[in-house]
Tab-separated table of C-alpha atoms in Angstrom:
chain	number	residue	atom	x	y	z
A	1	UNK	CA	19.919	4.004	0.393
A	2	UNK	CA	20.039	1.583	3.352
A	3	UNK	CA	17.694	2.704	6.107
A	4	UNK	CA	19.635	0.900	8.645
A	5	UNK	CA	22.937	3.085	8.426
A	6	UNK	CA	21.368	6.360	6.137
A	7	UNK	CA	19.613	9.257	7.529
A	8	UNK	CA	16.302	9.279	6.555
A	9	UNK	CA	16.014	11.872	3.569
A	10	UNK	CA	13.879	14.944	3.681
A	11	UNK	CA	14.513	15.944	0.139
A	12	UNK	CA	13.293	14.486	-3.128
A	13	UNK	CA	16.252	13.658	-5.054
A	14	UNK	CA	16.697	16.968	-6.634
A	15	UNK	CA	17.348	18.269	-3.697
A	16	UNK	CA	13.667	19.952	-3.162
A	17	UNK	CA	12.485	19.762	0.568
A	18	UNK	CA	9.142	17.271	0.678
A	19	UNK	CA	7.057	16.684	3.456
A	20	UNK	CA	8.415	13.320	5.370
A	21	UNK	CA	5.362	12.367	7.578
A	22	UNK	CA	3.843	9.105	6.503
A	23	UNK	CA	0.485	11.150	6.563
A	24	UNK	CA	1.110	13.697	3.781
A	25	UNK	CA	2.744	10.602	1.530
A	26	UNK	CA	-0.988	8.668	1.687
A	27	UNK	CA	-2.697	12.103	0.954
A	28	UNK	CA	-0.620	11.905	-1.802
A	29	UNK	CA	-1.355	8.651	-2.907
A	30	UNK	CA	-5.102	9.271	-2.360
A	31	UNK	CA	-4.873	12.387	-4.870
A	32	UNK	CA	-3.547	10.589	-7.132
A	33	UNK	CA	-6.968	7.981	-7.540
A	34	UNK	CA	-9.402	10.512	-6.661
A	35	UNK	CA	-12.411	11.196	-9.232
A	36	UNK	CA	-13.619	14.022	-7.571
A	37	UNK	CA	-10.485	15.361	-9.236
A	38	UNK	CA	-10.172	16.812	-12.832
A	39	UNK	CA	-7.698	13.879	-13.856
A	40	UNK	CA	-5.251	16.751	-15.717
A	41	UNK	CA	-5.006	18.197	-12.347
A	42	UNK	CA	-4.953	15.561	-9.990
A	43	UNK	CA	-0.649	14.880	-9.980
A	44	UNK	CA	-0.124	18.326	-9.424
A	45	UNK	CA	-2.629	18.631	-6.212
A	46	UNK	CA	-1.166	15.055	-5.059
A	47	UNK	CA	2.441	17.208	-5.863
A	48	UNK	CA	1.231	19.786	-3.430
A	49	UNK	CA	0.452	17.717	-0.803
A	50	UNK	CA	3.798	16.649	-0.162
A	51	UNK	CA	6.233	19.560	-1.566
A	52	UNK	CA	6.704	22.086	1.041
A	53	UNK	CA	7.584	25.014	-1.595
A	54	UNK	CA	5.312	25.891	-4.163
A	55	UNK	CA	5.671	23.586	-7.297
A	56	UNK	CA	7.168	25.835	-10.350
A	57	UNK	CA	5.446	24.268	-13.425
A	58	UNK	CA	8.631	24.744	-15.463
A	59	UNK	CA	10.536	22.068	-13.546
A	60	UNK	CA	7.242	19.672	-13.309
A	61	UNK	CA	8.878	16.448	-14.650
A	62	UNK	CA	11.578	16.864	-12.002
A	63	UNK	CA	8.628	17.522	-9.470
A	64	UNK	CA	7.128	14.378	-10.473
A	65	UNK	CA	10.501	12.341	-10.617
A	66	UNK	CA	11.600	13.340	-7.401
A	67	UNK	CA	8.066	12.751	-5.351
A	68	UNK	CA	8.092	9.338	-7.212
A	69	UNK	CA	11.285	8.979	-6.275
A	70	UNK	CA	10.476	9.620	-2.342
A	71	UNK	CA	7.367	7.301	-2.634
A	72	UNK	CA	9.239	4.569	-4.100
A	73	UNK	CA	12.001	4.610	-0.693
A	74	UNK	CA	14.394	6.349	-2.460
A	75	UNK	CA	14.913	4.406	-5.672
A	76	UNK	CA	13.375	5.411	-8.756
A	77	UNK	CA	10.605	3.071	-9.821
A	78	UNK	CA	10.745	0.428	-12.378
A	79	UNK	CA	10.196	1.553	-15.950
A	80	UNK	CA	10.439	-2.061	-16.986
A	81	UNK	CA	6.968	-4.283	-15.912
A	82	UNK	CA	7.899	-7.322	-13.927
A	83	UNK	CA	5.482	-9.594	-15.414
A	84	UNK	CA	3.273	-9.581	-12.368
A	85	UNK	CA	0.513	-8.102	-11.176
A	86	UNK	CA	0.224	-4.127	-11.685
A	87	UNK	CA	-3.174	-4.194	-9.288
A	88	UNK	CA	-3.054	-2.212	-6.371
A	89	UNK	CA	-2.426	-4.448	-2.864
A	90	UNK	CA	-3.387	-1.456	-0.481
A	91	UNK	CA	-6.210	1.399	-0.963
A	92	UNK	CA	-5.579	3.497	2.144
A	93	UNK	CA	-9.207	4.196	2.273
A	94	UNK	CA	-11.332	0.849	2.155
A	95	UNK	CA	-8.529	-0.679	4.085
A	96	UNK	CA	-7.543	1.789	6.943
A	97	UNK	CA	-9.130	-0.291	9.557
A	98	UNK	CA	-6.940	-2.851	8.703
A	99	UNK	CA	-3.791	-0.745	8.390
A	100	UNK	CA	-4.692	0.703	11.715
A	101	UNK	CA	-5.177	-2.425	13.331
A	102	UNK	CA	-2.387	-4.210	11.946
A	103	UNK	CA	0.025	-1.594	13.055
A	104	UNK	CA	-1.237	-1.399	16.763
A	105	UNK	CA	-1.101	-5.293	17.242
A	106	UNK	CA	2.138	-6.380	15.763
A	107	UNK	CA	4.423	-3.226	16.331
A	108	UNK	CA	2.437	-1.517	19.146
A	109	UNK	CA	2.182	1.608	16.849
A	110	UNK	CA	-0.640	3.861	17.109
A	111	UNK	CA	-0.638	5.331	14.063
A	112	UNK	CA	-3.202	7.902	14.880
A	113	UNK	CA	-0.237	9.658	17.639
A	114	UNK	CA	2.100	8.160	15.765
A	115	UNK	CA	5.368	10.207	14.016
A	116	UNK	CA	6.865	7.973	11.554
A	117	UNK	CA	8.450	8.680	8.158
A	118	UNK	CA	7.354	7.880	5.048
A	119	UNK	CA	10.354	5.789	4.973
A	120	UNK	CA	9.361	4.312	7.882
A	121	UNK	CA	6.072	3.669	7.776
A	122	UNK	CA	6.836	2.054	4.148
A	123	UNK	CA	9.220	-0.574	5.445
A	124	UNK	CA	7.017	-1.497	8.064
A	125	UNK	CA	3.786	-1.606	6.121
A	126	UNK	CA	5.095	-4.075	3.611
A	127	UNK	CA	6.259	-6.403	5.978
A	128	UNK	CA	3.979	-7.022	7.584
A	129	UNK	CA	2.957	-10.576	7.675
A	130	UNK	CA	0.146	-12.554	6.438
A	131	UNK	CA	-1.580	-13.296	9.902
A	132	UNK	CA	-2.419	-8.988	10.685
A	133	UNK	CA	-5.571	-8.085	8.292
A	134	UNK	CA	-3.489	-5.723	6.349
A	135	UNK	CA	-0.677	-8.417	5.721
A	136	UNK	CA	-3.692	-10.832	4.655
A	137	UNK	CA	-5.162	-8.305	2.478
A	138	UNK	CA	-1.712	-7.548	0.494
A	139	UNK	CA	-0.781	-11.217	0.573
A	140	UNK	CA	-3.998	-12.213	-1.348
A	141	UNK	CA	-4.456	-9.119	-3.885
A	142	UNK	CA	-1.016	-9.880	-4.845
A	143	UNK	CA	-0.835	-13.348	-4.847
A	144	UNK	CA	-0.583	-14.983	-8.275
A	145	UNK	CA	-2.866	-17.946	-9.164
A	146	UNK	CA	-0.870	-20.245	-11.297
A	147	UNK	CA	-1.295	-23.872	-12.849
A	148	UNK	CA	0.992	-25.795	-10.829
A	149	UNK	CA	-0.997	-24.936	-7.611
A	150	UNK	CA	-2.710	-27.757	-5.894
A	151	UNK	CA	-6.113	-27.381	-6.753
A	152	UNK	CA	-7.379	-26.911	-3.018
A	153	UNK	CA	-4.629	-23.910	-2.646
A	154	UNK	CA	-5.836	-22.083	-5.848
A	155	UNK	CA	-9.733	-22.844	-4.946
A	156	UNK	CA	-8.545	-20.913	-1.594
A	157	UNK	CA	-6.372	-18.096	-3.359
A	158	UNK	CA	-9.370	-17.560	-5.540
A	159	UNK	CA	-12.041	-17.343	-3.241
A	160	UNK	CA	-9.713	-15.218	-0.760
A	161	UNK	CA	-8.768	-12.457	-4.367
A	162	UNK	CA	-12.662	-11.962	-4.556
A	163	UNK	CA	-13.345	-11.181	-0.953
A	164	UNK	CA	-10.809	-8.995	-1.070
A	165	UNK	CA	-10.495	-7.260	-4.362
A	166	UNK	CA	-10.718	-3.128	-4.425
A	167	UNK	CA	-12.903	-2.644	-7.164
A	168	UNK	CA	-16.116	-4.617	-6.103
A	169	UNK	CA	-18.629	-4.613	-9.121
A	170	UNK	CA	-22.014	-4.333	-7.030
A	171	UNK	CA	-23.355	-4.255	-3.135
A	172	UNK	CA	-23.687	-8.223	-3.346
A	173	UNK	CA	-19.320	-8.402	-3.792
A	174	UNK	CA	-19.737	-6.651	0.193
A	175	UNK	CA	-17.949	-8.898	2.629
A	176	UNK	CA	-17.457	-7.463	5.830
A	177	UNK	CA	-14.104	-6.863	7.628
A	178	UNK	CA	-14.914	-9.455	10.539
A	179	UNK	CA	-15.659	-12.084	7.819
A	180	UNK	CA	-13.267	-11.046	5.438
A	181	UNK	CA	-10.127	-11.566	8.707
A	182	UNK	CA	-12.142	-14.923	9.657
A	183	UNK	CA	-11.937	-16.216	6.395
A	184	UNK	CA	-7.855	-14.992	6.418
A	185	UNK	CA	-7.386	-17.001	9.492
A	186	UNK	CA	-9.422	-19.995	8.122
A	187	UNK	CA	-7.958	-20.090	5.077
A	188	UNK	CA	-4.221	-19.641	6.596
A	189	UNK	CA	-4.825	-22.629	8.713
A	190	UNK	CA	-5.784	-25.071	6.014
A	191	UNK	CA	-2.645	-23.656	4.163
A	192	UNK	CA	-0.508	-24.470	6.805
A	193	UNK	CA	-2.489	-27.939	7.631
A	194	UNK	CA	-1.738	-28.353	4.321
A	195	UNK	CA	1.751	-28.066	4.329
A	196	UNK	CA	2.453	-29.407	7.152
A	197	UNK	CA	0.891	-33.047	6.181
């Protein structure tokens, strides 16, 4: 589907009428990684949080297939691992500050008033770039540290994965957000000095 001549969907691919508000697909995601769940219930709760009818266990793979379907904009997601990365960029909890922030100072969006569809609110979360604090944040959880890096770059990349990383193993891993964005900015301006000379 091309978002810039399709209508945005409002059906899973099956057909079956989902929620389309940006809102409902992050509840969903947040079922999905929530311990506070039984984990042999926790895809059908995140199921419920976006299908509007009531999900009939008999057709639950299609349930699934279709939501995952709608999260992925439309295209069913890659059975087939790309050889990168398969850690998360975004947790829409720890990072909602930044999401929030990000949103209201490159596109003017408010996302707390704001009506935008999943669809939406996908394309213009993952492009945004590297100088908001939610385009830092995705650029250096998913950035791959490789050997042919110049040392300085993946001294900077490393530093900048373990500010930033979800899962922080103790209290003393804390960074806060104002140190974690100056660092971003720091860091992006050697990069560029970098490359520029």
């Amino acid at each position: 589907m091309n978002l810039l001549v399709s209508r945005l969907p409002t059906t899973d691919k099956f057909g079956r009428t989902v929620r389309t508000s940006f809102r409902y697909w992050i509840n969903f995601l947040r079922a999905l990684s929530d311990d506070e769940i039984e984990p042999d219930s926790r895809l059908l709760y995140a199921l419920s949080c976006v299908y509007v009818d009531e999900i009939d266990i008999s057709a639950f793979d299609e349930y699934r297939d279709g939501a995952f379907w709608f999260l992925n904009g439309g295209k069913d997601p890659d059975n087939e691992q790309s050889g990168g990365s398969s850690a998360p960029i975004l947790d829409y909890d720890i990072d909602q500050l930044a999401i929030y922030s990000s949103f209201m100072s490159y596109y003017h969006i408010n996302l707390t008033r704001a009506k935008l569809h999943w669809f939406e609110f996908r394309a213009l979360m993952y492009t945004l770039p590297q100088e908001t604090p939610a385009g830092a944040l995705m650029y250096y959880r998913g950035k791959e540290v490789t050997r042919d890096m110049p040392e300085w770059e993946r001294k900077q990349v490393q530093r900048m994965k373990r500010l930033c990383r979800i899962n922080k193993k103790s209290d003393d891993d804390w960074v806060s957000e104002e140190d974690f964005i100056k660092a971003a900015a720091d860091n992006w301006h050697k990069l560029k000095g970098n490359t520029n000379g």
